[in-house]
Structure formats: C-alpha cells, structure tokens
CSV table of C-alpha atoms in Angstrom, one decimal:
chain,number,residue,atom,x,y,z
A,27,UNK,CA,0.0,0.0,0.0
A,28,UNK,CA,2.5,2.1,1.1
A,29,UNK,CA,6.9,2.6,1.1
A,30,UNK,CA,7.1,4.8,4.0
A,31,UNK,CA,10.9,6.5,3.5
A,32,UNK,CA,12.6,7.7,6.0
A,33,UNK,CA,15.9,8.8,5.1
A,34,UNK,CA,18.3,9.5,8.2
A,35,UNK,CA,21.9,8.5,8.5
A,36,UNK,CA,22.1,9.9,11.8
A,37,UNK,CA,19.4,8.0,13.1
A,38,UNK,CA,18.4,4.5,12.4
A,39,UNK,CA,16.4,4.0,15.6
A,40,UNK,CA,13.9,6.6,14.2
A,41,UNK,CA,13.4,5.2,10.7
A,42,UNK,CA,9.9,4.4,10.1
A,43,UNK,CA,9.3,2.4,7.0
A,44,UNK,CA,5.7,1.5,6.1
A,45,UNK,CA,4.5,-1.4,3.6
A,46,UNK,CA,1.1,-1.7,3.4
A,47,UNK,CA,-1.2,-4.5,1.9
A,48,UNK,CA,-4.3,-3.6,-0.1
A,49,UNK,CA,-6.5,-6.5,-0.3
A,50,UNK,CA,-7.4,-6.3,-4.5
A,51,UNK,CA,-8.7,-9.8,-4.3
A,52,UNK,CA,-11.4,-9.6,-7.2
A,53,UNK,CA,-11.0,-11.7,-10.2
A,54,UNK,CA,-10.5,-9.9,-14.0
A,55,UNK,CA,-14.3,-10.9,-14.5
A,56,UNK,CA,-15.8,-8.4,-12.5
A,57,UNK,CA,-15.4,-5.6,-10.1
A,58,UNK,CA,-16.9,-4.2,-6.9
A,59,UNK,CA,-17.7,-0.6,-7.2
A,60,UNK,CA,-15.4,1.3,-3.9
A,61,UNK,CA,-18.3,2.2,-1.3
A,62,UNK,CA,-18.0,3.6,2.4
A,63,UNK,CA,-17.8,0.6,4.6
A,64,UNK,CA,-17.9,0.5,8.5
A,65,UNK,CA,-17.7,-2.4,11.2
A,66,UNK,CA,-21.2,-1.4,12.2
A,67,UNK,CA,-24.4,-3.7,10.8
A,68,UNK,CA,-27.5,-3.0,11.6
A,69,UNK,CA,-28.8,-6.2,12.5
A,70,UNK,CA,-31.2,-7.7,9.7
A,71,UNK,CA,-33.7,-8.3,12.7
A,72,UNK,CA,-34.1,-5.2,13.9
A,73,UNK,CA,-36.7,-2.6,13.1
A,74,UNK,CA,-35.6,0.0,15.3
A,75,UNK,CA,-34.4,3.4,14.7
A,76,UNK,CA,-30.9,4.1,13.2
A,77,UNK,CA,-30.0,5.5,16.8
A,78,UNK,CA,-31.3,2.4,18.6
A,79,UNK,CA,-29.6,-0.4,16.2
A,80,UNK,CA,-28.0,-3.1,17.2
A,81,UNK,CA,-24.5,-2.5,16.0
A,82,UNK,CA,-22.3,-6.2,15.3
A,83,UNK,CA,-18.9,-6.1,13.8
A,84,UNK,CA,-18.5,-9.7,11.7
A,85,UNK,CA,-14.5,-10.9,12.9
A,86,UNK,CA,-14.3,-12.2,9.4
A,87,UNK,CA,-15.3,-8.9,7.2
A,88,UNK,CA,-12.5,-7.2,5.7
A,89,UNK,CA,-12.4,-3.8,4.3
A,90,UNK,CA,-11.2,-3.9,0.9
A,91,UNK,CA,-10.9,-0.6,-0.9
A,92,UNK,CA,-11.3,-1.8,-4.6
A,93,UNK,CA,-8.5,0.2,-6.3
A,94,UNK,CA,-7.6,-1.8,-9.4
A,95,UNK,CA,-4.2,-1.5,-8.1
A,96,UNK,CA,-3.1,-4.3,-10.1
A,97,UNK,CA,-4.9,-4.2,-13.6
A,98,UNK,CA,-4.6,-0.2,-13.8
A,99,UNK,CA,-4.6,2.6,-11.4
A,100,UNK,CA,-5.9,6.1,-12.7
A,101,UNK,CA,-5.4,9.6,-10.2
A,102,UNK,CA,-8.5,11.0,-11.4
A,103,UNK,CA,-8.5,14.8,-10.2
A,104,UNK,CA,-6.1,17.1,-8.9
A,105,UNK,CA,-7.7,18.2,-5.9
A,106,UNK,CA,-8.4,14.0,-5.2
A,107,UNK,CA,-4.6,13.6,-5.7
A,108,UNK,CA,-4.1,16.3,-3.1
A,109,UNK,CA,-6.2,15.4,-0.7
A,110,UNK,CA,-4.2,11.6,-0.7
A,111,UNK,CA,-1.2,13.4,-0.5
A,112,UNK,CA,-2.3,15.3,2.6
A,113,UNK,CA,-4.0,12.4,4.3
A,114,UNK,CA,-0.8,10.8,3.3
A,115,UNK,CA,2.2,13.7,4.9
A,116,UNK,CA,-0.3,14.2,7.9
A,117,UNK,CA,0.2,10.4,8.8
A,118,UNK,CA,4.1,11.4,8.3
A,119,UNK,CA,4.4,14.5,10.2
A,120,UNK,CA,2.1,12.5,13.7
A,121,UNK,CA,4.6,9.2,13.3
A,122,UNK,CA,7.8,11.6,13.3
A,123,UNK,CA,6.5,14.2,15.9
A,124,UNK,CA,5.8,11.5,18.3
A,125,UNK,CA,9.2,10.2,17.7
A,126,UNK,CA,10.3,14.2,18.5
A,127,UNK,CA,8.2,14.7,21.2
A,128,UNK,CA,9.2,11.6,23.3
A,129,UNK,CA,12.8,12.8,22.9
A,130,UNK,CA,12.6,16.6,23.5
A,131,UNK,CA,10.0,15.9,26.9
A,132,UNK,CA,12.9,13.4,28.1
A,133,UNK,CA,15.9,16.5,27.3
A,134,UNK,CA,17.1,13.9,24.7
A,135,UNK,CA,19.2,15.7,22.2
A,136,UNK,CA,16.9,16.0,18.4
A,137,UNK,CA,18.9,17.7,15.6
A,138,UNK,CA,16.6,17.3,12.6
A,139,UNK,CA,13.0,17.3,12.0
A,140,UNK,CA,11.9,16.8,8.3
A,141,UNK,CA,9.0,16.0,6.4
A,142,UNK,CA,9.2,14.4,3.3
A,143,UNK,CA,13.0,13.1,1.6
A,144,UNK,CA,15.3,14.0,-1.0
A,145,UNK,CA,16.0,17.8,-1.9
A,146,UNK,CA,15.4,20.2,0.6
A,147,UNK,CA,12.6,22.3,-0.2
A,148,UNK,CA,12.6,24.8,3.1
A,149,UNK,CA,13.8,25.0,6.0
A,150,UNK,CA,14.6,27.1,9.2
A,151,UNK,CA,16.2,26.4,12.5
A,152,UNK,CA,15.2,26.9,16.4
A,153,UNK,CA,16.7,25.1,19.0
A,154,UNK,CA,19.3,23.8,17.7
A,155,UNK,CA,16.8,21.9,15.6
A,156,UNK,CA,16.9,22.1,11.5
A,157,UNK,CA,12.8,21.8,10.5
A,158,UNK,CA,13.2,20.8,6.9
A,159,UNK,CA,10.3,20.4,4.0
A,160,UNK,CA,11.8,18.1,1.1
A,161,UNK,CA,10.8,17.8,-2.3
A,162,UNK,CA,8.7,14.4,-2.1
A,163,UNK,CA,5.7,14.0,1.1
A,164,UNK,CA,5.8,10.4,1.2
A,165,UNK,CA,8.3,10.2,3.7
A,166,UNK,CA,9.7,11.5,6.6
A,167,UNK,CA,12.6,11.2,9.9
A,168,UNK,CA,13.8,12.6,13.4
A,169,UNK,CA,17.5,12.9,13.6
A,170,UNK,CA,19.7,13.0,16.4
A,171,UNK,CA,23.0,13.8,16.7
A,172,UNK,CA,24.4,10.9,18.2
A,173,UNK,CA,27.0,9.3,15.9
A,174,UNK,CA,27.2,12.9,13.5
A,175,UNK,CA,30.6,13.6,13.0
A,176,UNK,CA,29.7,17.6,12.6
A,177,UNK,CA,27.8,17.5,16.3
A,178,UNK,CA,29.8,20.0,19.2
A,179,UNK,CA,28.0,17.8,20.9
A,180,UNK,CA,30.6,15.3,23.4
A,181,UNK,CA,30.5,11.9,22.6
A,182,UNK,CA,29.6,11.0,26.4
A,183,UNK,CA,26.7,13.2,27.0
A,184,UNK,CA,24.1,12.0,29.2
A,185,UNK,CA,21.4,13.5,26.9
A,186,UNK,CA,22.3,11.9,23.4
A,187,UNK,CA,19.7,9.0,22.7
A,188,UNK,CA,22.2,6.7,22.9
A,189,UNK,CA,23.8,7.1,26.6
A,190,UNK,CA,20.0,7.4,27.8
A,191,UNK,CA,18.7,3.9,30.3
A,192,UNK,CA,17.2,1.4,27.8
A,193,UNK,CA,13.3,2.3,29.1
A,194,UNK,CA,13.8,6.1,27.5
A,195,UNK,CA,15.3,4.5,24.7
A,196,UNK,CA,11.8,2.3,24.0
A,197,UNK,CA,9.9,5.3,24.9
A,198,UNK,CA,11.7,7.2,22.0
A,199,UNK,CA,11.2,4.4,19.4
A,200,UNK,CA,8.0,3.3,20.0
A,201,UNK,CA,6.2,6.8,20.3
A,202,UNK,CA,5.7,6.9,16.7
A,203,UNK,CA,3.9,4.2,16.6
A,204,UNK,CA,1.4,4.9,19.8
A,205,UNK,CA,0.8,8.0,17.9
A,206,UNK,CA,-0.3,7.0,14.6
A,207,UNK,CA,-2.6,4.5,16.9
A,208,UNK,CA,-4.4,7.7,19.0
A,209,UNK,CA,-4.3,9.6,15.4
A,210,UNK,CA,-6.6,6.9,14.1
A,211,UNK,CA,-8.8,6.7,17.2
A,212,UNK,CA,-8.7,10.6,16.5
A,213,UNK,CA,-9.9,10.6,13.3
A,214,UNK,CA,-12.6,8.0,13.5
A,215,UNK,CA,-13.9,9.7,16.5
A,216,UNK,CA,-14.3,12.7,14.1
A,217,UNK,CA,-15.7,11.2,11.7
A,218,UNK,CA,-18.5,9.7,14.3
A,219,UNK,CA,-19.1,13.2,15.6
A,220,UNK,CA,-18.7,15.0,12.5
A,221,UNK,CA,-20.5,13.1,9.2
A,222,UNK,CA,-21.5,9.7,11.4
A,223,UNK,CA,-20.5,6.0,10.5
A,224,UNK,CA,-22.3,4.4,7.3
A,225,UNK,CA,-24.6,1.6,8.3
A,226,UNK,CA,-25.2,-1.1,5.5
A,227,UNK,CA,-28.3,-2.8,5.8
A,228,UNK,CA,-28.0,-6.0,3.3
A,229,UNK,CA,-30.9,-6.9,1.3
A,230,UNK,CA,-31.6,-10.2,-1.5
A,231,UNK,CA,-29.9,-10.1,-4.7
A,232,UNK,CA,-27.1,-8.8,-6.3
A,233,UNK,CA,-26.2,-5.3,-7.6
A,234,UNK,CA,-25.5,-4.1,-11.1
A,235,UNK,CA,-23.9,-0.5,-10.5
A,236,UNK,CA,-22.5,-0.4,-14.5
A,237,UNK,CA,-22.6,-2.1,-17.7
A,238,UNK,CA,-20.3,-2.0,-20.1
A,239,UNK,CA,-20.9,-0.3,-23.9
A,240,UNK,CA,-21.3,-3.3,-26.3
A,241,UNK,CA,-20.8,-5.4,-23.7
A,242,UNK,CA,-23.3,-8.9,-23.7
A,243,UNK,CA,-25.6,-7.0,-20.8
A,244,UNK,CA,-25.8,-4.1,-22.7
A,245,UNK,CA,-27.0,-5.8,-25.6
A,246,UNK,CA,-29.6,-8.0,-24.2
A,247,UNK,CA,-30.9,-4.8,-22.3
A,248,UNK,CA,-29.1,-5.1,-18.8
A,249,UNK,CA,-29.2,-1.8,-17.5
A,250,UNK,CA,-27.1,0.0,-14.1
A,251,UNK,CA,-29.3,-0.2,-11.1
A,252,UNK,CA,-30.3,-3.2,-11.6
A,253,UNK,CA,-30.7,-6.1,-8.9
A,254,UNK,CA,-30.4,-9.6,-10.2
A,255,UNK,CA,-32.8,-11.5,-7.5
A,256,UNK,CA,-32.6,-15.2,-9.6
A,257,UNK,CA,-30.4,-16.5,-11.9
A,258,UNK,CA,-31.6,-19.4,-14.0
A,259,UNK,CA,-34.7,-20.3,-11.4
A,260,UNK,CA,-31.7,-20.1,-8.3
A,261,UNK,CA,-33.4,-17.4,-5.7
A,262,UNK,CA,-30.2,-15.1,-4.7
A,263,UNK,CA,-30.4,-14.6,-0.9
A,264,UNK,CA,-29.6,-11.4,1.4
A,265,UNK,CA,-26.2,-10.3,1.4
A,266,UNK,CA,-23.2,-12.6,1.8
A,267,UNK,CA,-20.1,-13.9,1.3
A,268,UNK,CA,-20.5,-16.0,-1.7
A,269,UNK,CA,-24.1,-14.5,-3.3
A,270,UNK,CA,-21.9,-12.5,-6.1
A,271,UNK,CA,-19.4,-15.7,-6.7
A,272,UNK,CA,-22.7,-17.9,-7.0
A,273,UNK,CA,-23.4,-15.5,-10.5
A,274,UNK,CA,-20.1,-15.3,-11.4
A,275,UNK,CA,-20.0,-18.7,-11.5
A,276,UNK,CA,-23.0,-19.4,-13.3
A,277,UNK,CA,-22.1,-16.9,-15.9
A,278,UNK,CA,-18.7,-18.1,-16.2
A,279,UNK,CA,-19.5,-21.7,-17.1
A,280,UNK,CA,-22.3,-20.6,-19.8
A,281,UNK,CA,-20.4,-18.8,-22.8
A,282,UNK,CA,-23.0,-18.5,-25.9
A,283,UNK,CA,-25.4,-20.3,-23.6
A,284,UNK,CA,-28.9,-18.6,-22.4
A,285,UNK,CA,-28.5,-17.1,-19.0
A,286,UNK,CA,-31.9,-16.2,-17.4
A,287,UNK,CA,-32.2,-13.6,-14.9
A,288,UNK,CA,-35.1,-12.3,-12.4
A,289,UNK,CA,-34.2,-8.5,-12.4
A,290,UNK,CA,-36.1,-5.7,-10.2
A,291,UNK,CA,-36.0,-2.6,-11.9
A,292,UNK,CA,-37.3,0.3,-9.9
A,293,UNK,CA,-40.7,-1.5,-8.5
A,294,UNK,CA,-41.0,-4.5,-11.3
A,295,UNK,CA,-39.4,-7.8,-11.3
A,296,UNK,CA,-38.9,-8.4,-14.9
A,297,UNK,CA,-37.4,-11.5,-16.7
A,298,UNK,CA,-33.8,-11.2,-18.8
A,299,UNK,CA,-32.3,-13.4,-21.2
A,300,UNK,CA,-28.6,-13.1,-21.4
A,301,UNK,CA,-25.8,-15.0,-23.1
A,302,UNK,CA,-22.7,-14.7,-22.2
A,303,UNK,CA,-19.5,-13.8,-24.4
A,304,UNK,CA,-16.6,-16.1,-24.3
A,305,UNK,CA,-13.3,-15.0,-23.1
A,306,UNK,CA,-10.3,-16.4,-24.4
A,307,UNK,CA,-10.0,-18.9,-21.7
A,308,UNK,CA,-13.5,-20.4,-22.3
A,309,UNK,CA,-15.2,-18.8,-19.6
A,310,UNK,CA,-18.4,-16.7,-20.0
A,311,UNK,CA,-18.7,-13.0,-19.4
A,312,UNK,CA,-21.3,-10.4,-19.6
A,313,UNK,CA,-19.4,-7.2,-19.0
A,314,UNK,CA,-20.9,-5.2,-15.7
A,315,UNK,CA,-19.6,-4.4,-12.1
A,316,UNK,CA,-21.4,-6.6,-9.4
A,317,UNK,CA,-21.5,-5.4,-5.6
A,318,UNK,CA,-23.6,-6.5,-2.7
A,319,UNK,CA,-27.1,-5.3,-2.5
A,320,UNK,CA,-26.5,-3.2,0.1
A,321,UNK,CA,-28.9,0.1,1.5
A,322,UNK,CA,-26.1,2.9,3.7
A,323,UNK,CA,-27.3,4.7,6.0
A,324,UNK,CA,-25.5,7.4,8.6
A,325,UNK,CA,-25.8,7.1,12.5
A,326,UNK,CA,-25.0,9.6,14.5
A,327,UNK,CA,-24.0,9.7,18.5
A,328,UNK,CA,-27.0,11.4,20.2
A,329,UNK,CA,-24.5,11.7,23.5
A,330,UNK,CA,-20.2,11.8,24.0
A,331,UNK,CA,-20.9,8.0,25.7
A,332,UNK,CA,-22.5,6.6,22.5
A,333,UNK,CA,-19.8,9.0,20.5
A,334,UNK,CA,-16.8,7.3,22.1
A,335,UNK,CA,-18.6,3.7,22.1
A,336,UNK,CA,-19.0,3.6,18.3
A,337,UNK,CA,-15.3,4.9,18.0
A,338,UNK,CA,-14.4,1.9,19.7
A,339,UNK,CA,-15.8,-0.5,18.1
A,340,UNK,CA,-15.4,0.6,14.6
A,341,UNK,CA,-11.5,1.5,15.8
A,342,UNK,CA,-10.9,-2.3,16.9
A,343,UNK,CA,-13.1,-3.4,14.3
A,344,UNK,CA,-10.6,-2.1,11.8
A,345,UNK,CA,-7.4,-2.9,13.5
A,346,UNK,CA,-8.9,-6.5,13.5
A,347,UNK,CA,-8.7,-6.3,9.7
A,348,UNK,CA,-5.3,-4.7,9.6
A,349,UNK,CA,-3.9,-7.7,11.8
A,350,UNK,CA,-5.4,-10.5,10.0
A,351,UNK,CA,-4.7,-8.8,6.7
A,352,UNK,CA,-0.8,-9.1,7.5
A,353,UNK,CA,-1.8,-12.6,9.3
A,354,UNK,CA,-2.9,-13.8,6.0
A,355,UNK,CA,0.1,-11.8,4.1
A,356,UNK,CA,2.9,-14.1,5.9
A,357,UNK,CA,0.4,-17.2,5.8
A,358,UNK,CA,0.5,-17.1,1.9
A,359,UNK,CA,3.1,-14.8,1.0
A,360,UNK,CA,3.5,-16.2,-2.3
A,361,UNK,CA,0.3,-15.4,-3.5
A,362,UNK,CA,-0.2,-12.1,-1.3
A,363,UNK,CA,3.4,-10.7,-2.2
A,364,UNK,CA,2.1,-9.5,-5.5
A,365,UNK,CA,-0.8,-7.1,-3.4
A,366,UNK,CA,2.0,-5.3,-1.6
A,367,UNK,CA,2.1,-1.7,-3.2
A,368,UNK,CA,3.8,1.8,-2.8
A,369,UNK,CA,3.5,5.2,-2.7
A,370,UNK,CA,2.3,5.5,-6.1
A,371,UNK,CA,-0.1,2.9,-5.4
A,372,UNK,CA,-1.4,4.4,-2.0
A,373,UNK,CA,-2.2,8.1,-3.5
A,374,UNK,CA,-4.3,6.5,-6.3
A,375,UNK,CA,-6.2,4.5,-3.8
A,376,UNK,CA,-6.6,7.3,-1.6
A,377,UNK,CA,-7.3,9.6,-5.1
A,378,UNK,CA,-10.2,7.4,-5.3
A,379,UNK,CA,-11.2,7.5,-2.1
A,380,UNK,CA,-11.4,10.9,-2.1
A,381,UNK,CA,-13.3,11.5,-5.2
A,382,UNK,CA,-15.7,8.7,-3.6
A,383,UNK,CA,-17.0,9.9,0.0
A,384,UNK,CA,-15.8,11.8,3.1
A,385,UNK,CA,-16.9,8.7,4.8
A,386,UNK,CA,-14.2,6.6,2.7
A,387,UNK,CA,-11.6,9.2,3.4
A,388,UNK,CA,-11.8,9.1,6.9
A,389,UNK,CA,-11.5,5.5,6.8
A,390,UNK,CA,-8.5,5.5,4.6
A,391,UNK,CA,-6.7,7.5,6.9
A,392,UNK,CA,-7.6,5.5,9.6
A,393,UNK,CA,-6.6,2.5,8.8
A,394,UNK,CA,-3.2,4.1,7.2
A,395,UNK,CA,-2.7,4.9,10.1
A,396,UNK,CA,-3.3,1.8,12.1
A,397,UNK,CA,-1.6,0.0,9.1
A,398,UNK,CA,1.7,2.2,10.1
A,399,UNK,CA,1.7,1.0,13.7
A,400,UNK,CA,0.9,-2.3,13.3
A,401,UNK,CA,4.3,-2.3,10.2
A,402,UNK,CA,6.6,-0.7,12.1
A,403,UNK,CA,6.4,-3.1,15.1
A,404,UNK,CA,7.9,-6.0,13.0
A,405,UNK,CA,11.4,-7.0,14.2
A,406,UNK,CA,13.0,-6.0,10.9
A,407,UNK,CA,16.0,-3.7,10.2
A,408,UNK,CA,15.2,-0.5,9.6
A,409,UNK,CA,11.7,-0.6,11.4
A,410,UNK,CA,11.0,0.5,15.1
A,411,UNK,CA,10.6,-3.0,15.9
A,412,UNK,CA,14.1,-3.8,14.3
A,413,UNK,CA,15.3,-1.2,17.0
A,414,UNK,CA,13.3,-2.4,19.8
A,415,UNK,CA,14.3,-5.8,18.9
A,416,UNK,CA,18.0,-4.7,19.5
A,417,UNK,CA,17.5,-2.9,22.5
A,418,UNK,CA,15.6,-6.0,24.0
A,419,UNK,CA,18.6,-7.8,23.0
A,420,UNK,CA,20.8,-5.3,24.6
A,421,UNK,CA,18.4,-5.7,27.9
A,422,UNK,CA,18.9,-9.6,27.5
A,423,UNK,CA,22.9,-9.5,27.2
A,424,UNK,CA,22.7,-7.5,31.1
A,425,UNK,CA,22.8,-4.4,29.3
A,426,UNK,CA,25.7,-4.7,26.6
A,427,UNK,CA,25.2,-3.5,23.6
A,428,UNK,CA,26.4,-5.0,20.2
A,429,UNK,CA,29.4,-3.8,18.6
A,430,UNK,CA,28.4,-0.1,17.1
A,431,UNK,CA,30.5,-1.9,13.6
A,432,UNK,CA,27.6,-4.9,13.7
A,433,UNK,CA,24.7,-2.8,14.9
A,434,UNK,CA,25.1,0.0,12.0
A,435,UNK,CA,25.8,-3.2,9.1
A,436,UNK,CA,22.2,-4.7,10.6
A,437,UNK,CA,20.7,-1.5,10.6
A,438,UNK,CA,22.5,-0.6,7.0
A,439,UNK,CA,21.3,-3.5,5.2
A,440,UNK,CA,17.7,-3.1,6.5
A,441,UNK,CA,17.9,0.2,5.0
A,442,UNK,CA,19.2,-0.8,1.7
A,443,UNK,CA,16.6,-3.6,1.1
A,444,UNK,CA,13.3,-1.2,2.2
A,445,UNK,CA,14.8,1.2,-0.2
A,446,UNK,CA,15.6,-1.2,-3.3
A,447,UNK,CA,11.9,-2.9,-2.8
A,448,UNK,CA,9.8,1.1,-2.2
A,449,UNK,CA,12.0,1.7,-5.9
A,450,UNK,CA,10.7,-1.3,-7.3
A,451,UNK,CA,7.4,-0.8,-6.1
A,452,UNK,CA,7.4,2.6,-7.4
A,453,UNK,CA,8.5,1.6,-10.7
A,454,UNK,CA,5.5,-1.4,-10.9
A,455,UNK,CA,3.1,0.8,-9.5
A,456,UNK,CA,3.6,3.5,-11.8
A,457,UNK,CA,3.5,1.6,-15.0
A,458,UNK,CA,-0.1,0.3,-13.6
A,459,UNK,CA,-1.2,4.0,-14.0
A,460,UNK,CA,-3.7,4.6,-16.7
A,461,UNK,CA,-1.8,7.4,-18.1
A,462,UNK,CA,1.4,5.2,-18.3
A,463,UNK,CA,-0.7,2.6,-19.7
A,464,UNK,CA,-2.4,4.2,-22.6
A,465,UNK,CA,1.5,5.9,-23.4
A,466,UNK,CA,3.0,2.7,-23.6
C-alpha cells in the first residue's frame, strides 16, 4: 500500500518504513464498485431506529478498498490527488513528531526534523533543531546527533539517545507508533461526531452499479441499477459472502449459452435473457460491475458515551482487519506478495477515495494509520521493531550493547533492502497507472 521512506543517517532507531497491503482480491471478470464501509451492521432483525440499532462487527469482514491497483490505477482529479497526498504527509508528520516529542519531553538531544525526503525544499532552524520540508511528502525522519561527526556535541553526554537507560530508549522508538494509533482513534472519532458512521443494511440479490458499452448486458438490455434477484430459477439470498461468486459462476460456465435472470428494476421484477460472451479462456462474461445489494445509512451519537462507544468498536473493528490482513500476508506470502504496493499505489487508492466519499476518506486514513503502527512493530532492520528488537537484546545481554560496527551493518542492510523494494514498487506501480498505460 505504502513505502514509507525515511531517510536518516544519523538516526536509524527513528526510521519508520511503512508497507502496506491492499486487499485487491477480485477476479478480472468483474469488479466491486469502492463504497464507504464501516464495522457497524445494523442487525437484519431489527426494526428500530438508526439510533437504537443493534450494531455487530462480523470478525471475518474485511475492508477492501477496490482500487484496481493491479490491472490499472488512474489519479483522477487534482484536488483528489491532493487530498491523498495530505491524508498521506499528515500520517508522516504524527509518526515523526511522536518520535520528537518523546525525545525533547525526556531533554534527549533531536537535531533534525523533516518531512518528506530527497531535496530540501525549506527550512529554518530553532533550538538547535533544522525543520526541513523536502521535495517528495511520502516520507519522513527525526535525527539525532548521536553518531554525526559535525555534532559540538561530546560523545559522552548523558542527553544523546544513545547514553539514555534502555526504558527512555523504547519510549523514544515506540512513540511513533502509539501516535499514529491515537491519530486513528482521533480521526474515527471525528468522523462519528462529524458526518456519522455508514450503516449497510444488506438486502436479496445482487447489484449491477455499471454495464459496459457493447458489452453482452448491454446488448440484451441489462441496464445500471439493476438487482439480479434469480439466476436461472436459483433465488439469490440477502447479502453474503458467496451471493456474487454464486453469478459469477454461473455466468462463467455458460459462454453463448442462455442465461436467465429475475431482475427488479425500480418497482418490477422483470425477466432477462442473457448469453454470455466467451473470453479467451472459455469462460463466460457479460461485462458489468457486481457489488452486494446493500442500502447505507448514517448514525449519529445522540450523547459523548455513545460518540466514544461507536469509535471503539469501529477502531478495533478495523485494527482486526489490519492484523489478520498481515496474518494472511505471511500465511500465503506467495500469492499475497504480489498485493504489496507503494507510494504510487497508495495516493491512487486514496485519489479514489477521495473523489468517492468523506466517509471513505476518513477511513482511509484510519486504517493508514493503524496499518503504520501495526508495520513498524515488525522486528525488521530499519523498522522501530528492528530497534526495539535490539535494544531487547541489549536488555537480555545485562545491558551490553552489540558492537556499534555490527549494529550499524544490521541496521544498513535493512535500510538498503526497504529502499531497493519502495524503488521497485514505485516503478510497478507507476507503470499500472492509466496514463502510463495508454503511453505505452
């Protein structure tokens, strides 16, 4: 989803790198339009008011923002493009100033703060601190002046980050993270107080939100808006899991063969007769986006107790999907490593996000947010959990610390390899762009 640079030779233990998954798991035969989700149903049973639901978050939903990150990603406007970009440097600037802030309340010594990498753009000094703007937002680091050769600064001071008890140490390194994690509760509880949390209420069939020109549904009169409530005699139920696979199937093992479908259009249930093109594989296709037939709704707080229970839930309700989503990434990395994107990727997602709904937005950043935290915490070189991991090991050893030599070639080489994959990743991800595309 996301290469998170942050380019500091002077300080490894603040590095915060950022790879991000976006789950893009629908097949090349059709495509779920992107909709505001939230981890609060309305339970099918109830007829009560919006502000007296019964709210259930399902463990095994996931929120999937449907980019077509990987057949074709398109920026849309400028303004959406800007508003990704600032959901995007926000996330930055609260990782890296909760990095600076643990140091500077602790009198640890901070010599650089600086948003974005590469060129610098602007800056200005206070405090013995450089506050830099560079020339590309997807990025950002804390320096300190521990191992800088230009420092004034003695080598033995008590205040440098690296002379400081182990405890301030972990403080330091894991503040970024704890920040982006009350960002996210932030912004969700803004949302709730602000626009309210979309409530999907599932009902029978299937939704056709666009058919294609000169596709086979366009021809046999297949129109958008459509709900497909039977296909050949086989009642579609309410909402779930496997209602849209049921008519993907169906259509895909009928090429040239007469489909029939029960379709309500506006207030009649009329009867359709498709047939299905054949792709080059042999399967059938009919050429429209399906979704869920789903009804959204907005419910607001009437009180601050209600406003910070719905937070809750819909903030552990998506932090349950960003842990099983790297749960499953490691479980089958061969076949999830391909759904790992960058930069590039992440401000076309969040492009279309914002060109969607402020509801989707707010979500977006959320769980970039949470996505972040949950990242950085792995034990890998170059992370904050590669740091922690070595101070845990220092804490282990009685409190001796690896040769400076060793620690600087782990924390080197963790560097190098975040680096050579974000450049690859931008590379893919770029060439995915429709733009790039219709160049090339």
């Amino acid at each position: 989803m996301l290469i998170h640079f942050s380019s500091s030779c002077t300080c490894p233990p603040s590095s915060s790198y950022f790879l991000g998954r976006l789950s893009n798991s629908r097949p090349p035969y059709w495509e779920c339009p992107l909709k505001p989700r939230t981890h609060f149903f309305k339970s099918l049973s109830s007829s009560s008011s919006s502000t007296n639901a019964k709210f259930l978050y399902p463990p095994a939903r996931r929120v999937d923002f449907r980019s077509g990150a990987f057949s074709g990603f398109d920026f849309g406007s400028v303004e959406s493009v800007l508003e990704a970009v600032g959901v995007l440097t926000a996330i930055i600037v609260v990782h890296e100033s909760g990095h600076f802030l643990a140091a500077s309340l602790q009198g640890i010594h901070v010599s650089k703060f600086a948003v974005g990498f590469g060129p610098i753009l602007a800056k200005f000094n206070s405090n013995n601190v450089e506050y830099s703007i560079r020339a590309f937002p997807l990025g950002g680091f804390v320096g300190f002046p521990d191992n800088d050769p230009d420092s004034d600064i003695p080598d033995d001071d008590e205040d440098l980050l690296k002379n400081r008890p182990i405890l301030d140490r972990v403080i330091v390194i894991s503040a970024g993270v704890v920040a982006n994690i009350i960002f996210a509760y932030a912004i969700i509880f803004t949302q709730v107080l602000s626009v309210g949390l979309p409530v999907q209420e599932a009902f029978s069939g299937v939704l056709i939100p666009e058919v294609r020109a000169f596709s086979a549904a366009s021809r046999d009169g297949l129109l958008p808006g459509d709900v497909i409530l039977a296909i050949d005699g086989i009642e579609l139920p309410k909402t779930g899991p496997g209602v849209v696979s049921q008519v993907v199937d169906i259509i895909k093992k009928n090429p040239k063969r007469n489909v029939f479908l029960k379709v309500e259009r506006g207030n009649q249930d009329i009867e359709i007769r498709v047939t299905p093109d054949e792709n080059l594989d042999g399967t059938g296709k009919i050429g429209v986006q399906l979704s869920p037939n789903v009804k959204i709704a907005k419910v607001r707080p009437n009180n601050l107790f209600e406003a910070l229970n719905y937070s809750g839930k819909e903030f552990w309700g998506l932090s349950y999907n960003v842990l099983d989503s790297l749960k499953q990434t490691f479980m089958n990395f061969s076949q999830s490593a391909s759904k790992v994107s960058g930069p590039v990727a992440i401000i076309a997602v969040g492009a279309e996000v914002a060109r969607s709904t402020v509801d989707g937005l707010y979500e977006f950043a959320a769980l970039l947010n949470l996505n972040l935290a949950v990242i950085n915490l792995l034990p890998l070189p170059a992370l904050d959990g590669g740091s922690l991991a070595l101070i845990l090991l220092e804490a282990v050893r009685g409190g001796k610390k690896l040769p400076l030599e060793l620690e600087q070639r782990i924390m080197s080489s963790g560097i190098m390899f975040v680096i050579l994959l974000g450049l690859f990743l931008i590379v893919r991800d770029t060439l995915n762009l429709e733009f790039i595309k219709d160049l090339l």
